[in-house]
Amino acid sequence: MTPFLAELVGTMILITLGAGVCAGVALNKSFAQSSGWIVIGMGWGLAVAFAVYAVGGISGAHLNPAVTLALAFQGAFPWADVPGYIIAQMIGAMAGAAIVYLHYLPHWKATDDPGAKLGVFATGPAIDHPFSNVLSEMIGTFIFVLALQALGANAFTEGLNPLLVGFLVVSIGLSLGGTTGYAINPARDLGPRLAHFLLPIAGKGSSNWRYSWIPVVGPLLGGSFGGLFYSAVFKGVLYPAFWAVLILIVIVLGIALQAGRKRDAKTANKLVA
């Protein structure tokens, strides 16, 4: 198996199990319906662990463009391989979402809420606030990449690392995931969102493309900065990209803040009118 195929299959496993737990909790007439946030958090953590177990020895199991980009910025992964890895991750994410759609086939029609159906595939904000939403995704992915690299610096019993990565995802989900659903992975959100848009899901409603940039840009910047921060603080190696990514983060947060203010102003004007 090539690294490209390994990333595709690994991401497919990740999304099949991750989106699958979301479907079980959200869709009507599922035995797991309404089982709660802890079940979702554990489901995603185990999904990451077993996906890493499956392909870690072949591709390194990035399964996440934010991880791939962070490693490339550190010089630990060749830039020439970045596009191929990201394409594989996106294809795998869409394939995993399609498997979940087929697995729960009769439950889509039995579920009236289009928001619940979208939530199976993609994330969304608990409170729609662009600045806070993109900041949440940045923080979650920053912690993920930072802690991921710290795990790699420690010696564990052979085969235990993937399980610890899964517990890291559980921790982020339970502690930081309540604001935006913790995408912390552009492929995890954009791939299934595209699948939601393309698949013939009964009564599916909007794919919420207005929000879709946040779980892509936030994790890419937060994860990249997490890797560069680890290199600077833990290893004493300050790459020039550290400052470039930090400036981009400030710019994106400024844009999000202005976008939120403009939207709030329009809403206020409509209410007055």
mmCIF file with all atom_site columns, C-alpha atoms in Angstrom, residues 21-238:
data_model
loop_
_atom_site.group_PDB
_atom_site.id
_atom_site.type_symbol
_atom_site.label_atom_id
_atom_site.label_alt_id
_atom_site.label_comp_id
_atom_site.label_asym_id
_atom_site.label_entity_id
_atom_site.label_seq_id
_atom_site.pdbx_PDB_ins_code
_atom_site.Cartn_x
_atom_site.Cartn_y
_atom_site.Cartn_z
_atom_site.occupancy
_atom_site.B_iso_or_equiv
_atom_site.pdbx_formal_charge
_atom_site.auth_seq_id
_atom_site.auth_comp_id
_atom_site.auth_asym_id
_atom_site.auth_atom_id
_atom_site.pdbx_PDB_model_num
ATOM 1   C CA . VAL A 1 21  ? -21.230 8.073  16.124 1.00 0.00 ? 21  VAL A CA 1
ATOM 2   C CA . CYS A 1 22  ? -22.722 11.477 15.278 1.00 0.00 ? 22  CYS A CA 1
ATOM 3   C CA . ALA A 1 23  ? -25.362 9.741  13.159 1.00 0.00 ? 23  ALA A CA 1
ATOM 4   C CA . GLY A 1 24  ? -26.164 7.266  15.904 1.00 0.00 ? 24  GLY A CA 1
ATOM 5   C CA . VAL A 1 25  ? -26.685 10.037 18.437 1.00 0.00 ? 25  VAL A CA 1
ATOM 6   C CA . ALA A 1 26  ? -28.551 12.469 16.143 1.00 0.00 ? 26  ALA A CA 1
ATOM 7   C CA . LEU A 1 27  ? -30.833 10.428 13.881 1.00 0.00 ? 27  LEU A CA 1
ATOM 8   C CA . ASN A 1 28  ? -34.316 9.263  14.777 1.00 0.00 ? 28  ASN A CA 1
ATOM 9   C CA . LYS A 1 29  ? -34.951 5.602  15.549 1.00 0.00 ? 29  LYS A CA 1
ATOM 10  C CA . SER A 1 30  ? -31.285 4.909  16.212 1.00 0.00 ? 30  SER A CA 1
ATOM 11  C CA . PHE A 1 31  ? -30.748 2.925  19.416 1.00 0.00 ? 31  PHE A CA 1
ATOM 12  C CA . ALA A 1 32  ? -27.997 5.422  20.300 1.00 0.00 ? 32  ALA A CA 1
ATOM 13  C CA . GLN A 1 33  ? -30.168 8.517  19.807 1.00 0.00 ? 33  GLN A CA 1
ATOM 14  C CA . SER A 1 34  ? -29.665 11.277 22.379 1.00 0.00 ? 34  SER A CA 1
ATOM 15  C CA . SER A 1 35  ? -26.871 9.399  24.147 1.00 0.00 ? 35  SER A CA 1
ATOM 16  C CA . GLY A 1 36  ? -24.969 12.650 24.461 1.00 0.00 ? 36  GLY A CA 1
ATOM 17  C CA . TRP A 1 37  ? -21.743 14.559 24.056 1.00 0.00 ? 37  TRP A CA 1
ATOM 18  C CA . ILE A 1 38  ? -19.556 12.128 26.011 1.00 0.00 ? 38  ILE A CA 1
ATOM 19  C CA . VAL A 1 39  ? -20.525 9.320  23.629 1.00 0.00 ? 39  VAL A CA 1
ATOM 20  C CA . ILE A 1 40  ? -19.641 11.548 20.664 1.00 0.00 ? 40  ILE A CA 1
ATOM 21  C CA . GLY A 1 41  ? -16.333 12.512 22.262 1.00 0.00 ? 41  GLY A CA 1
ATOM 22  C CA . MET A 1 42  ? -15.401 8.907  22.987 1.00 0.00 ? 42  MET A CA 1
ATOM 23  C CA . GLY A 1 43  ? -16.527 7.810  19.528 1.00 0.00 ? 43  GLY A CA 1
ATOM 24  C CA . TRP A 1 44  ? -14.313 10.348 17.785 1.00 0.00 ? 44  TRP A CA 1
ATOM 25  C CA . GLY A 1 45  ? -11.345 9.564  20.033 1.00 0.00 ? 45  GLY A CA 1
ATOM 26  C CA . LEU A 1 46  ? -11.580 5.854  19.306 1.00 0.00 ? 46  LEU A CA 1
ATOM 27  C CA . ALA A 1 47  ? -12.077 6.623  15.605 1.00 0.00 ? 47  ALA A CA 1
ATOM 28  C CA . VAL A 1 48  ? -8.771  8.511  15.556 1.00 0.00 ? 48  VAL A CA 1
ATOM 29  C CA . ALA A 1 49  ? -6.979  5.781  17.533 1.00 0.00 ? 49  ALA A CA 1
ATOM 30  C CA . PHE A 1 50  ? -8.031  2.920  15.261 1.00 0.00 ? 50  PHE A CA 1
ATOM 31  C CA . ALA A 1 51  ? -7.423  4.928  12.081 1.00 0.00 ? 51  ALA A CA 1
ATOM 32  C CA . VAL A 1 52  ? -3.874  5.626  13.298 1.00 0.00 ? 52  VAL A CA 1
ATOM 33  C CA . TYR A 1 53  ? -3.409  1.952  14.181 1.00 0.00 ? 53  TYR A CA 1
ATOM 34  C CA . ALA A 1 54  ? -4.528  1.015  10.665 1.00 0.00 ? 54  ALA A CA 1
ATOM 35  C CA . VAL A 1 55  ? -2.117  3.129  8.617  1.00 0.00 ? 55  VAL A CA 1
ATOM 36  C CA . GLY A 1 56  ? 0.404   4.696  10.988 1.00 0.00 ? 56  GLY A CA 1
ATOM 37  C CA . GLY A 1 57  ? 3.170   2.345  9.909  1.00 0.00 ? 57  GLY A CA 1
ATOM 38  C CA . ILE A 1 58  ? 2.644   3.175  6.230  1.00 0.00 ? 58  ILE A CA 1
ATOM 39  C CA . SER A 1 59  ? 1.964   6.922  5.920  1.00 0.00 ? 59  SER A CA 1
ATOM 40  C CA . GLY A 1 60  ? 2.530   8.208  9.435  1.00 0.00 ? 60  GLY A CA 1
ATOM 41  C CA . ALA A 1 61  ? -1.253  8.576  9.730  1.00 0.00 ? 61  ALA A CA 1
ATOM 42  C CA . HIS A 1 62  ? -1.539  12.329 9.397  1.00 0.00 ? 62  HIS A CA 1
ATOM 43  C CA . LEU A 1 63  ? -5.248  11.988 8.447  1.00 0.00 ? 63  LEU A CA 1
ATOM 44  C CA . ASN A 1 64  ? -5.473  15.762 8.795  1.00 0.00 ? 64  ASN A CA 1
ATOM 45  C CA . PRO A 1 65  ? -4.201  18.577 6.519  1.00 0.00 ? 65  PRO A CA 1
ATOM 46  C CA . ALA A 1 66  ? -3.391  20.642 9.618  1.00 0.00 ? 66  ALA A CA 1
ATOM 47  C CA . VAL A 1 67  ? -0.971  17.954 10.812 1.00 0.00 ? 67  VAL A CA 1
ATOM 48  C CA . THR A 1 68  ? 0.548   17.570 7.350  1.00 0.00 ? 68  THR A CA 1
ATOM 49  C CA . LEU A 1 69  ? 1.075   21.325 7.055  1.00 0.00 ? 69  LEU A CA 1
ATOM 50  C CA . ALA A 1 70  ? 2.520   21.622 10.577 1.00 0.00 ? 70  ALA A CA 1
ATOM 51  C CA . LEU A 1 71  ? 5.094   18.914 9.847  1.00 0.00 ? 71  LEU A CA 1
ATOM 52  C CA . ALA A 1 72  ? 5.988   20.509 6.521  1.00 0.00 ? 72  ALA A CA 1
ATOM 53  C CA . PHE A 1 73  ? 6.603   23.887 8.189  1.00 0.00 ? 73  PHE A CA 1
ATOM 54  C CA . GLN A 1 74  ? 8.968   22.152 10.605 1.00 0.00 ? 74  GLN A CA 1
ATOM 55  C CA . GLY A 1 75  ? 10.884  20.478 7.815  1.00 0.00 ? 75  GLY A CA 1
ATOM 56  C CA . ALA A 1 76  ? 9.776   17.051 9.058  1.00 0.00 ? 76  ALA A CA 1
ATOM 57  C CA . PHE A 1 77  ? 7.696   16.317 5.954  1.00 0.00 ? 77  PHE A CA 1
ATOM 58  C CA . PRO A 1 78  ? 8.530   17.139 2.300  1.00 0.00 ? 78  PRO A CA 1
ATOM 59  C CA . TRP A 1 79  ? 6.490   19.971 0.800  1.00 0.00 ? 79  TRP A CA 1
ATOM 60  C CA . ALA A 1 80  ? 6.332   18.047 -2.477 1.00 0.00 ? 80  ALA A CA 1
ATOM 61  C CA . ASP A 1 81  ? 4.193   15.390 -0.768 1.00 0.00 ? 81  ASP A CA 1
ATOM 62  C CA . VAL A 1 82  ? 1.787   17.835 0.908  1.00 0.00 ? 82  VAL A CA 1
ATOM 63  C CA . PRO A 1 83  ? -0.724  18.166 -1.994 1.00 0.00 ? 83  PRO A CA 1
ATOM 64  C CA . GLY A 1 84  ? -0.955  14.398 -2.456 1.00 0.00 ? 84  GLY A CA 1
ATOM 65  C CA . TYR A 1 85  ? -1.561  13.792 1.251  1.00 0.00 ? 85  TYR A CA 1
ATOM 66  C CA . ILE A 1 86  ? -4.262  16.461 1.447  1.00 0.00 ? 86  ILE A CA 1
ATOM 67  C CA . ILE A 1 87  ? -6.018  15.153 -1.676 1.00 0.00 ? 87  ILE A CA 1
ATOM 68  C CA . ALA A 1 88  ? -5.954  11.632 -0.227 1.00 0.00 ? 88  ALA A CA 1
ATOM 69  C CA . GLN A 1 89  ? -7.366  12.886 3.077  1.00 0.00 ? 89  GLN A CA 1
ATOM 70  C CA . MET A 1 90  ? -10.193 14.721 1.313  1.00 0.00 ? 90  MET A CA 1
ATOM 71  C CA . ILE A 1 91  ? -11.128 11.720 -0.836 1.00 0.00 ? 91  ILE A CA 1
ATOM 72  C CA . GLY A 1 92  ? -11.017 9.442  2.199  1.00 0.00 ? 92  GLY A CA 1
ATOM 73  C CA . ALA A 1 93  ? -13.203 11.824 4.205  1.00 0.00 ? 93  ALA A CA 1
ATOM 74  C CA . MET A 1 94  ? -15.825 11.937 1.448  1.00 0.00 ? 94  MET A CA 1
ATOM 75  C CA . ALA A 1 95  ? -15.738 8.149  1.137  1.00 0.00 ? 95  ALA A CA 1
ATOM 76  C CA . GLY A 1 96  ? -16.214 7.729  4.873  1.00 0.00 ? 96  GLY A CA 1
ATOM 77  C CA . ALA A 1 97  ? -19.163 10.132 4.825  1.00 0.00 ? 97  ALA A CA 1
ATOM 78  C CA . ALA A 1 98  ? -20.746 8.188  1.964  1.00 0.00 ? 98  ALA A CA 1
ATOM 79  C CA . ILE A 1 99  ? -20.384 4.945  3.956  1.00 0.00 ? 99  ILE A CA 1
ATOM 80  C CA . VAL A 1 100 ? -22.171 6.550  6.924  1.00 0.00 ? 100 VAL A CA 1
ATOM 81  C CA . TYR A 1 101 ? -24.941 7.736  4.607  1.00 0.00 ? 101 TYR A CA 1
ATOM 82  C CA . LEU A 1 102 ? -25.465 4.196  3.319  1.00 0.00 ? 102 LEU A CA 1
ATOM 83  C CA . HIS A 1 103 ? -25.206 2.616  6.765  1.00 0.00 ? 103 HIS A CA 1
ATOM 84  C CA . TYR A 1 104 ? -27.992 4.819  8.171  1.00 0.00 ? 104 TYR A CA 1
ATOM 85  C CA . LEU A 1 105 ? -29.998 4.875  4.935  1.00 0.00 ? 105 LEU A CA 1
ATOM 86  C CA . PRO A 1 106 ? -33.580 4.575  6.322  1.00 0.00 ? 106 PRO A CA 1
ATOM 87  C CA . HIS A 1 107 ? -32.867 6.955  9.227  1.00 0.00 ? 107 HIS A CA 1
ATOM 88  C CA . TRP A 1 108 ? -32.520 10.090 7.063  1.00 0.00 ? 108 TRP A CA 1
ATOM 89  C CA . LYS A 1 109 ? -36.149 9.977  6.003  1.00 0.00 ? 109 LYS A CA 1
ATOM 90  C CA . ALA A 1 110 ? -37.200 9.206  9.569  1.00 0.00 ? 110 ALA A CA 1
ATOM 91  C CA . THR A 1 111 ? -35.431 12.353 10.840 1.00 0.00 ? 111 THR A CA 1
ATOM 92  C CA . ASP A 1 112 ? -37.173 15.705 10.285 1.00 0.00 ? 112 ASP A CA 1
ATOM 93  C CA . ASP A 1 113 ? -34.473 18.088 11.499 1.00 0.00 ? 113 ASP A CA 1
ATOM 94  C CA . PRO A 1 114 ? -32.140 19.143 8.631  1.00 0.00 ? 114 PRO A CA 1
ATOM 95  C CA . GLY A 1 115 ? -29.699 20.614 11.163 1.00 0.00 ? 115 GLY A CA 1
ATOM 96  C CA . ALA A 1 116 ? -29.313 17.226 12.824 1.00 0.00 ? 116 ALA A CA 1
ATOM 97  C CA . LYS A 1 117 ? -28.567 15.667 9.448  1.00 0.00 ? 117 LYS A CA 1
ATOM 98  C CA . LEU A 1 118 ? -25.916 18.258 8.624  1.00 0.00 ? 118 LEU A CA 1
ATOM 99  C CA . GLY A 1 119 ? -24.421 17.746 12.096 1.00 0.00 ? 119 GLY A CA 1
ATOM 100 C CA . VAL A 1 120 ? -23.695 14.132 11.208 1.00 0.00 ? 120 VAL A CA 1
ATOM 101 C CA . PHE A 1 121 ? -21.348 15.314 8.459  1.00 0.00 ? 121 PHE A CA 1
ATOM 102 C CA . ALA A 1 122 ? -20.043 18.751 9.384  1.00 0.00 ? 122 ALA A CA 1
ATOM 103 C CA . THR A 1 123 ? -19.498 20.995 12.377 1.00 0.00 ? 123 THR A CA 1
ATOM 104 C CA . GLY A 1 124 ? -21.302 24.192 13.306 1.00 0.00 ? 124 GLY A CA 1
ATOM 105 C CA . PRO A 1 125 ? -21.183 26.835 16.026 1.00 0.00 ? 125 PRO A CA 1
ATOM 106 C CA . ALA A 1 126 ? -23.129 26.621 19.271 1.00 0.00 ? 126 ALA A CA 1
ATOM 107 C CA . ILE A 1 127 ? -23.244 30.446 19.100 1.00 0.00 ? 127 ILE A CA 1
ATOM 108 C CA . ASP A 1 128 ? -22.761 31.971 15.642 1.00 0.00 ? 128 ASP A CA 1
ATOM 109 C CA . HIS A 1 129 ? -19.900 34.402 16.284 1.00 0.00 ? 129 HIS A CA 1
ATOM 110 C CA . PRO A 1 130 ? -17.208 34.348 13.538 1.00 0.00 ? 130 PRO A CA 1
ATOM 111 C CA . PHE A 1 131 ? -14.365 35.730 15.664 1.00 0.00 ? 131 PHE A CA 1
ATOM 112 C CA . SER A 1 132 ? -14.946 33.335 18.550 1.00 0.00 ? 132 SER A CA 1
ATOM 113 C CA . ASN A 1 133 ? -15.690 30.422 16.236 1.00 0.00 ? 133 ASN A CA 1
ATOM 114 C CA . VAL A 1 134 ? -12.472 30.671 14.237 1.00 0.00 ? 134 VAL A CA 1
ATOM 115 C CA . LEU A 1 135 ? -10.504 31.365 17.427 1.00 0.00 ? 135 LEU A CA 1
ATOM 116 C CA . SER A 1 136 ? -11.978 28.198 18.993 1.00 0.00 ? 136 SER A CA 1
ATOM 117 C CA . GLU A 1 137 ? -10.887 26.112 16.017 1.00 0.00 ? 137 GLU A CA 1
ATOM 118 C CA . MET A 1 138 ? -7.425  27.687 16.136 1.00 0.00 ? 138 MET A CA 1
ATOM 119 C CA . ILE A 1 139 ? -7.036  26.977 19.853 1.00 0.00 ? 139 ILE A CA 1
ATOM 120 C CA . GLY A 1 140 ? -8.326  23.406 19.608 1.00 0.00 ? 140 GLY A CA 1
ATOM 121 C CA . THR A 1 141 ? -5.994  22.515 16.744 1.00 0.00 ? 141 THR A CA 1
ATOM 122 C CA . PHE A 1 142 ? -3.062  24.372 18.329 1.00 0.00 ? 142 PHE A CA 1
ATOM 123 C CA . ILE A 1 143 ? -3.452  22.234 21.455 1.00 0.00 ? 143 ILE A CA 1
ATOM 124 C CA . PHE A 1 144 ? -3.922  19.096 19.354 1.00 0.00 ? 144 PHE A CA 1
ATOM 125 C CA . VAL A 1 145 ? -0.706  19.531 17.335 1.00 0.00 ? 145 VAL A CA 1
ATOM 126 C CA . LEU A 1 146 ? 1.292   20.792 20.323 1.00 0.00 ? 146 LEU A CA 1
ATOM 127 C CA . ALA A 1 147 ? 0.248   17.859 22.517 1.00 0.00 ? 147 ALA A CA 1
ATOM 128 C CA . LEU A 1 148 ? 0.639   15.424 19.611 1.00 0.00 ? 148 LEU A CA 1
ATOM 129 C CA . GLN A 1 149 ? 4.276   16.389 19.207 1.00 0.00 ? 149 GLN A CA 1
ATOM 130 C CA . ALA A 1 150 ? 4.829   16.273 22.950 1.00 0.00 ? 150 ALA A CA 1
ATOM 131 C CA . LEU A 1 151 ? 3.480   12.708 22.940 1.00 0.00 ? 151 LEU A CA 1
ATOM 132 C CA . GLY A 1 152 ? 5.918   11.817 20.187 1.00 0.00 ? 152 GLY A CA 1
ATOM 133 C CA . ALA A 1 153 ? 8.822   13.038 22.303 1.00 0.00 ? 153 ALA A CA 1
ATOM 134 C CA . ASN A 1 154 ? 8.040   10.516 25.044 1.00 0.00 ? 154 ASN A CA 1
ATOM 135 C CA . ALA A 1 155 ? 8.797   6.801  25.091 1.00 0.00 ? 155 ALA A CA 1
ATOM 136 C CA . PHE A 1 156 ? 5.730   4.566  25.424 1.00 0.00 ? 156 PHE A CA 1
ATOM 137 C CA . THR A 1 157 ? 5.120   0.855  25.248 1.00 0.00 ? 157 THR A CA 1
ATOM 138 C CA . GLU A 1 158 ? 5.105   -0.212 21.603 1.00 0.00 ? 158 GLU A CA 1
ATOM 139 C CA . GLY A 1 159 ? 1.649   0.226  20.108 1.00 0.00 ? 159 GLY A CA 1
ATOM 140 C CA . LEU A 1 160 ? 0.345   2.537  22.820 1.00 0.00 ? 160 LEU A CA 1
ATOM 141 C CA . ASN A 1 161 ? 0.869   5.846  20.985 1.00 0.00 ? 161 ASN A CA 1
ATOM 142 C CA . PRO A 1 162 ? -2.256  5.682  18.751 1.00 0.00 ? 162 PRO A CA 1
ATOM 143 C CA . LEU A 1 163 ? -4.447  5.056  21.800 1.00 0.00 ? 163 LEU A CA 1
ATOM 144 C CA . LEU A 1 164 ? -2.965  8.091  23.543 1.00 0.00 ? 164 LEU A CA 1
ATOM 145 C CA . VAL A 1 165 ? -3.653  10.207 20.452 1.00 0.00 ? 165 VAL A CA 1
ATOM 146 C CA . GLY A 1 166 ? -7.249  9.033  20.640 1.00 0.00 ? 166 GLY A CA 1
ATOM 147 C CA . PHE A 1 167 ? -7.462  10.066 24.299 1.00 0.00 ? 167 PHE A CA 1
ATOM 148 C CA . LEU A 1 168 ? -6.031  13.459 23.307 1.00 0.00 ? 168 LEU A CA 1
ATOM 149 C CA . VAL A 1 169 ? -8.929  13.900 20.870 1.00 0.00 ? 169 VAL A CA 1
ATOM 150 C CA . VAL A 1 170 ? -11.395 12.858 23.599 1.00 0.00 ? 170 VAL A CA 1
ATOM 151 C CA . SER A 1 171 ? -9.868  15.450 25.941 1.00 0.00 ? 171 SER A CA 1
ATOM 152 C CA . ILE A 1 172 ? -10.112 18.228 23.359 1.00 0.00 ? 172 ILE A CA 1
ATOM 153 C CA . GLY A 1 173 ? -13.680 17.261 22.536 1.00 0.00 ? 173 GLY A CA 1
ATOM 154 C CA . LEU A 1 174 ? -14.835 17.268 26.149 1.00 0.00 ? 174 LEU A CA 1
ATOM 155 C CA . SER A 1 175 ? -12.913 20.399 27.167 1.00 0.00 ? 175 SER A CA 1
ATOM 156 C CA . LEU A 1 176 ? -12.931 22.597 24.048 1.00 0.00 ? 176 LEU A CA 1
ATOM 157 C CA . GLY A 1 177 ? -15.415 21.027 21.652 1.00 0.00 ? 177 GLY A CA 1
ATOM 158 C CA . GLY A 1 178 ? -18.625 22.544 22.977 1.00 0.00 ? 178 GLY A CA 1
ATOM 159 C CA . THR A 1 179 ? -18.211 25.814 21.064 1.00 0.00 ? 179 THR A CA 1
ATOM 160 C CA . THR A 1 180 ? -17.851 24.659 17.454 1.00 0.00 ? 180 THR A CA 1
ATOM 161 C CA . GLY A 1 181 ? -17.949 20.866 17.514 1.00 0.00 ? 181 GLY A CA 1
ATOM 162 C CA . TYR A 1 182 ? -14.121 20.751 17.323 1.00 0.00 ? 182 TYR A CA 1
ATOM 163 C CA . ALA A 1 183 ? -13.417 20.024 13.674 1.00 0.00 ? 183 ALA A CA 1
ATOM 164 C CA . ILE A 1 184 ? -9.643  20.459 14.330 1.00 0.00 ? 184 ILE A CA 1
ATOM 165 C CA . ASN A 1 185 ? -9.221  18.897 10.888 1.00 0.00 ? 185 ASN A CA 1
ATOM 166 C CA . PRO A 1 186 ? -10.134 20.588 7.582  1.00 0.00 ? 186 PRO A CA 1
ATOM 167 C CA . ALA A 1 187 ? -10.643 17.243 5.801  1.00 0.00 ? 187 ALA A CA 1
ATOM 168 C CA . ARG A 1 188 ? -12.905 15.999 8.596  1.00 0.00 ? 188 ARG A CA 1
ATOM 169 C CA . ASP A 1 189 ? -15.271 18.917 8.004  1.00 0.00 ? 189 ASP A CA 1
ATOM 170 C CA . LEU A 1 190 ? -14.940 19.890 4.335  1.00 0.00 ? 190 LEU A CA 1
ATOM 171 C CA . GLY A 1 191 ? -14.954 16.356 2.906  1.00 0.00 ? 191 GLY A CA 1
ATOM 172 C CA . PRO A 1 192 ? -18.166 15.254 4.657  1.00 0.00 ? 192 PRO A CA 1
ATOM 173 C CA . ARG A 1 193 ? -19.745 18.685 4.028  1.00 0.00 ? 193 ARG A CA 1
ATOM 174 C CA . LEU A 1 194 ? -19.152 18.156 0.303  1.00 0.00 ? 194 LEU A CA 1
ATOM 175 C CA . ALA A 1 195 ? -20.635 14.667 0.649  1.00 0.00 ? 195 ALA A CA 1
ATOM 176 C CA . HIS A 1 196 ? -23.685 16.158 2.397  1.00 0.00 ? 196 HIS A CA 1
ATOM 177 C CA . PHE A 1 197 ? -24.074 18.578 -0.518 1.00 0.00 ? 197 PHE A CA 1
ATOM 178 C CA . LEU A 1 198 ? -23.767 15.854 -3.166 1.00 0.00 ? 198 LEU A CA 1
ATOM 179 C CA . LEU A 1 199 ? -25.597 12.900 -1.611 1.00 0.00 ? 199 LEU A CA 1
ATOM 180 C CA . PRO A 1 200 ? -29.377 12.438 -2.075 1.00 0.00 ? 200 PRO A CA 1
ATOM 181 C CA . ILE A 1 201 ? -30.151 12.779 1.641  1.00 0.00 ? 201 ILE A CA 1
ATOM 182 C CA . ALA A 1 202 ? -33.891 13.076 2.266  1.00 0.00 ? 202 ALA A CA 1
ATOM 183 C CA . GLY A 1 203 ? -34.823 16.535 3.597  1.00 0.00 ? 203 GLY A CA 1
ATOM 184 C CA . LYS A 1 204 ? -31.207 17.509 4.132  1.00 0.00 ? 204 LYS A CA 1
ATOM 185 C CA . GLY A 1 205 ? -31.480 21.301 3.845  1.00 0.00 ? 205 GLY A CA 1
ATOM 186 C CA . SER A 1 206 ? -28.497 23.640 3.503  1.00 0.00 ? 206 SER A CA 1
ATOM 187 C CA . SER A 1 207 ? -24.862 22.550 3.780  1.00 0.00 ? 207 SER A CA 1
ATOM 188 C CA . ASN A 1 208 ? -24.113 25.907 5.512  1.00 0.00 ? 208 ASN A CA 1
ATOM 189 C CA . TRP A 1 209 ? -21.321 27.004 3.172  1.00 0.00 ? 209 TRP A CA 1
ATOM 190 C CA . ARG A 1 210 ? -21.277 30.440 4.834  1.00 0.00 ? 210 ARG A CA 1
ATOM 191 C CA . TYR A 1 211 ? -19.665 28.846 7.890  1.00 0.00 ? 211 TYR A CA 1
ATOM 192 C CA . SER A 1 212 ? -17.529 26.308 6.038  1.00 0.00 ? 212 SER A CA 1
ATOM 193 C CA . TRP A 1 213 ? -14.350 28.427 5.859  1.00 0.00 ? 213 TRP A CA 1
ATOM 194 C CA . ILE A 1 214 ? -13.979 28.461 9.669  1.00 0.00 ? 214 ILE A CA 1
ATOM 195 C CA . PRO A 1 215 ? -13.285 24.723 10.219 1.00 0.00 ? 215 PRO A CA 1
ATOM 196 C CA . VAL A 1 216 ? -10.794 24.881 7.341  1.00 0.00 ? 216 VAL A CA 1
ATOM 197 C CA . VAL A 1 217 ? -8.841  28.085 7.964  1.00 0.00 ? 217 VAL A CA 1
ATOM 198 C CA . GLY A 1 218 ? -8.930  27.871 11.777 1.00 0.00 ? 218 GLY A CA 1
ATOM 199 C CA . PRO A 1 219 ? -7.364  24.389 12.013 1.00 0.00 ? 219 PRO A CA 1
ATOM 200 C CA . LEU A 1 220 ? -4.800  25.056 9.277  1.00 0.00 ? 220 LEU A CA 1
ATOM 201 C CA . LEU A 1 221 ? -3.496  28.162 11.043 1.00 0.00 ? 221 LEU A CA 1
ATOM 202 C CA . GLY A 1 222 ? -3.855  26.815 14.584 1.00 0.00 ? 222 GLY A CA 1
ATOM 203 C CA . GLY A 1 223 ? -2.192  23.516 13.741 1.00 0.00 ? 223 GLY A CA 1
ATOM 204 C CA . SER A 1 224 ? 0.651   25.145 11.822 1.00 0.00 ? 224 SER A CA 1
ATOM 205 C CA . PHE A 1 225 ? 1.311   27.522 14.681 1.00 0.00 ? 225 PHE A CA 1
ATOM 206 C CA . GLY A 1 226 ? 1.149   24.637 17.162 1.00 0.00 ? 226 GLY A CA 1
ATOM 207 C CA . GLY A 1 227 ? 3.944   22.830 15.335 1.00 0.00 ? 227 GLY A CA 1
ATOM 208 C CA . LEU A 1 228 ? 6.050   25.970 14.977 1.00 0.00 ? 228 LEU A CA 1
ATOM 209 C CA . PHE A 1 229 ? 5.468   26.874 18.635 1.00 0.00 ? 229 PHE A CA 1
ATOM 210 C CA . TYR A 1 230 ? 6.612   23.407 19.708 1.00 0.00 ? 230 TYR A CA 1
ATOM 211 C CA . SER A 1 231 ? 9.797   23.773 17.664 1.00 0.00 ? 231 SER A CA 1
ATOM 212 C CA . ALA A 1 232 ? 10.495  27.231 19.114 1.00 0.00 ? 232 ALA A CA 1
ATOM 213 C CA . VAL A 1 233 ? 9.701   26.560 22.770 1.00 0.00 ? 233 VAL A CA 1
ATOM 214 C CA . PHE A 1 234 ? 10.546  22.884 23.228 1.00 0.00 ? 234 PHE A CA 1
ATOM 215 C CA . LYS A 1 235 ? 13.424  22.536 20.771 1.00 0.00 ? 235 LYS A CA 1
ATOM 216 C CA . GLY A 1 236 ? 14.763  26.086 20.590 1.00 0.00 ? 236 GLY A CA 1
ATOM 217 C CA . VAL A 1 237 ? 14.386  26.218 16.795 1.00 0.00 ? 237 VAL A CA 1
ATOM 218 C CA . LEU A 1 238 ? 12.583  29.356 15.594 1.00 0.00 ? 238 LEU A CA 1
#
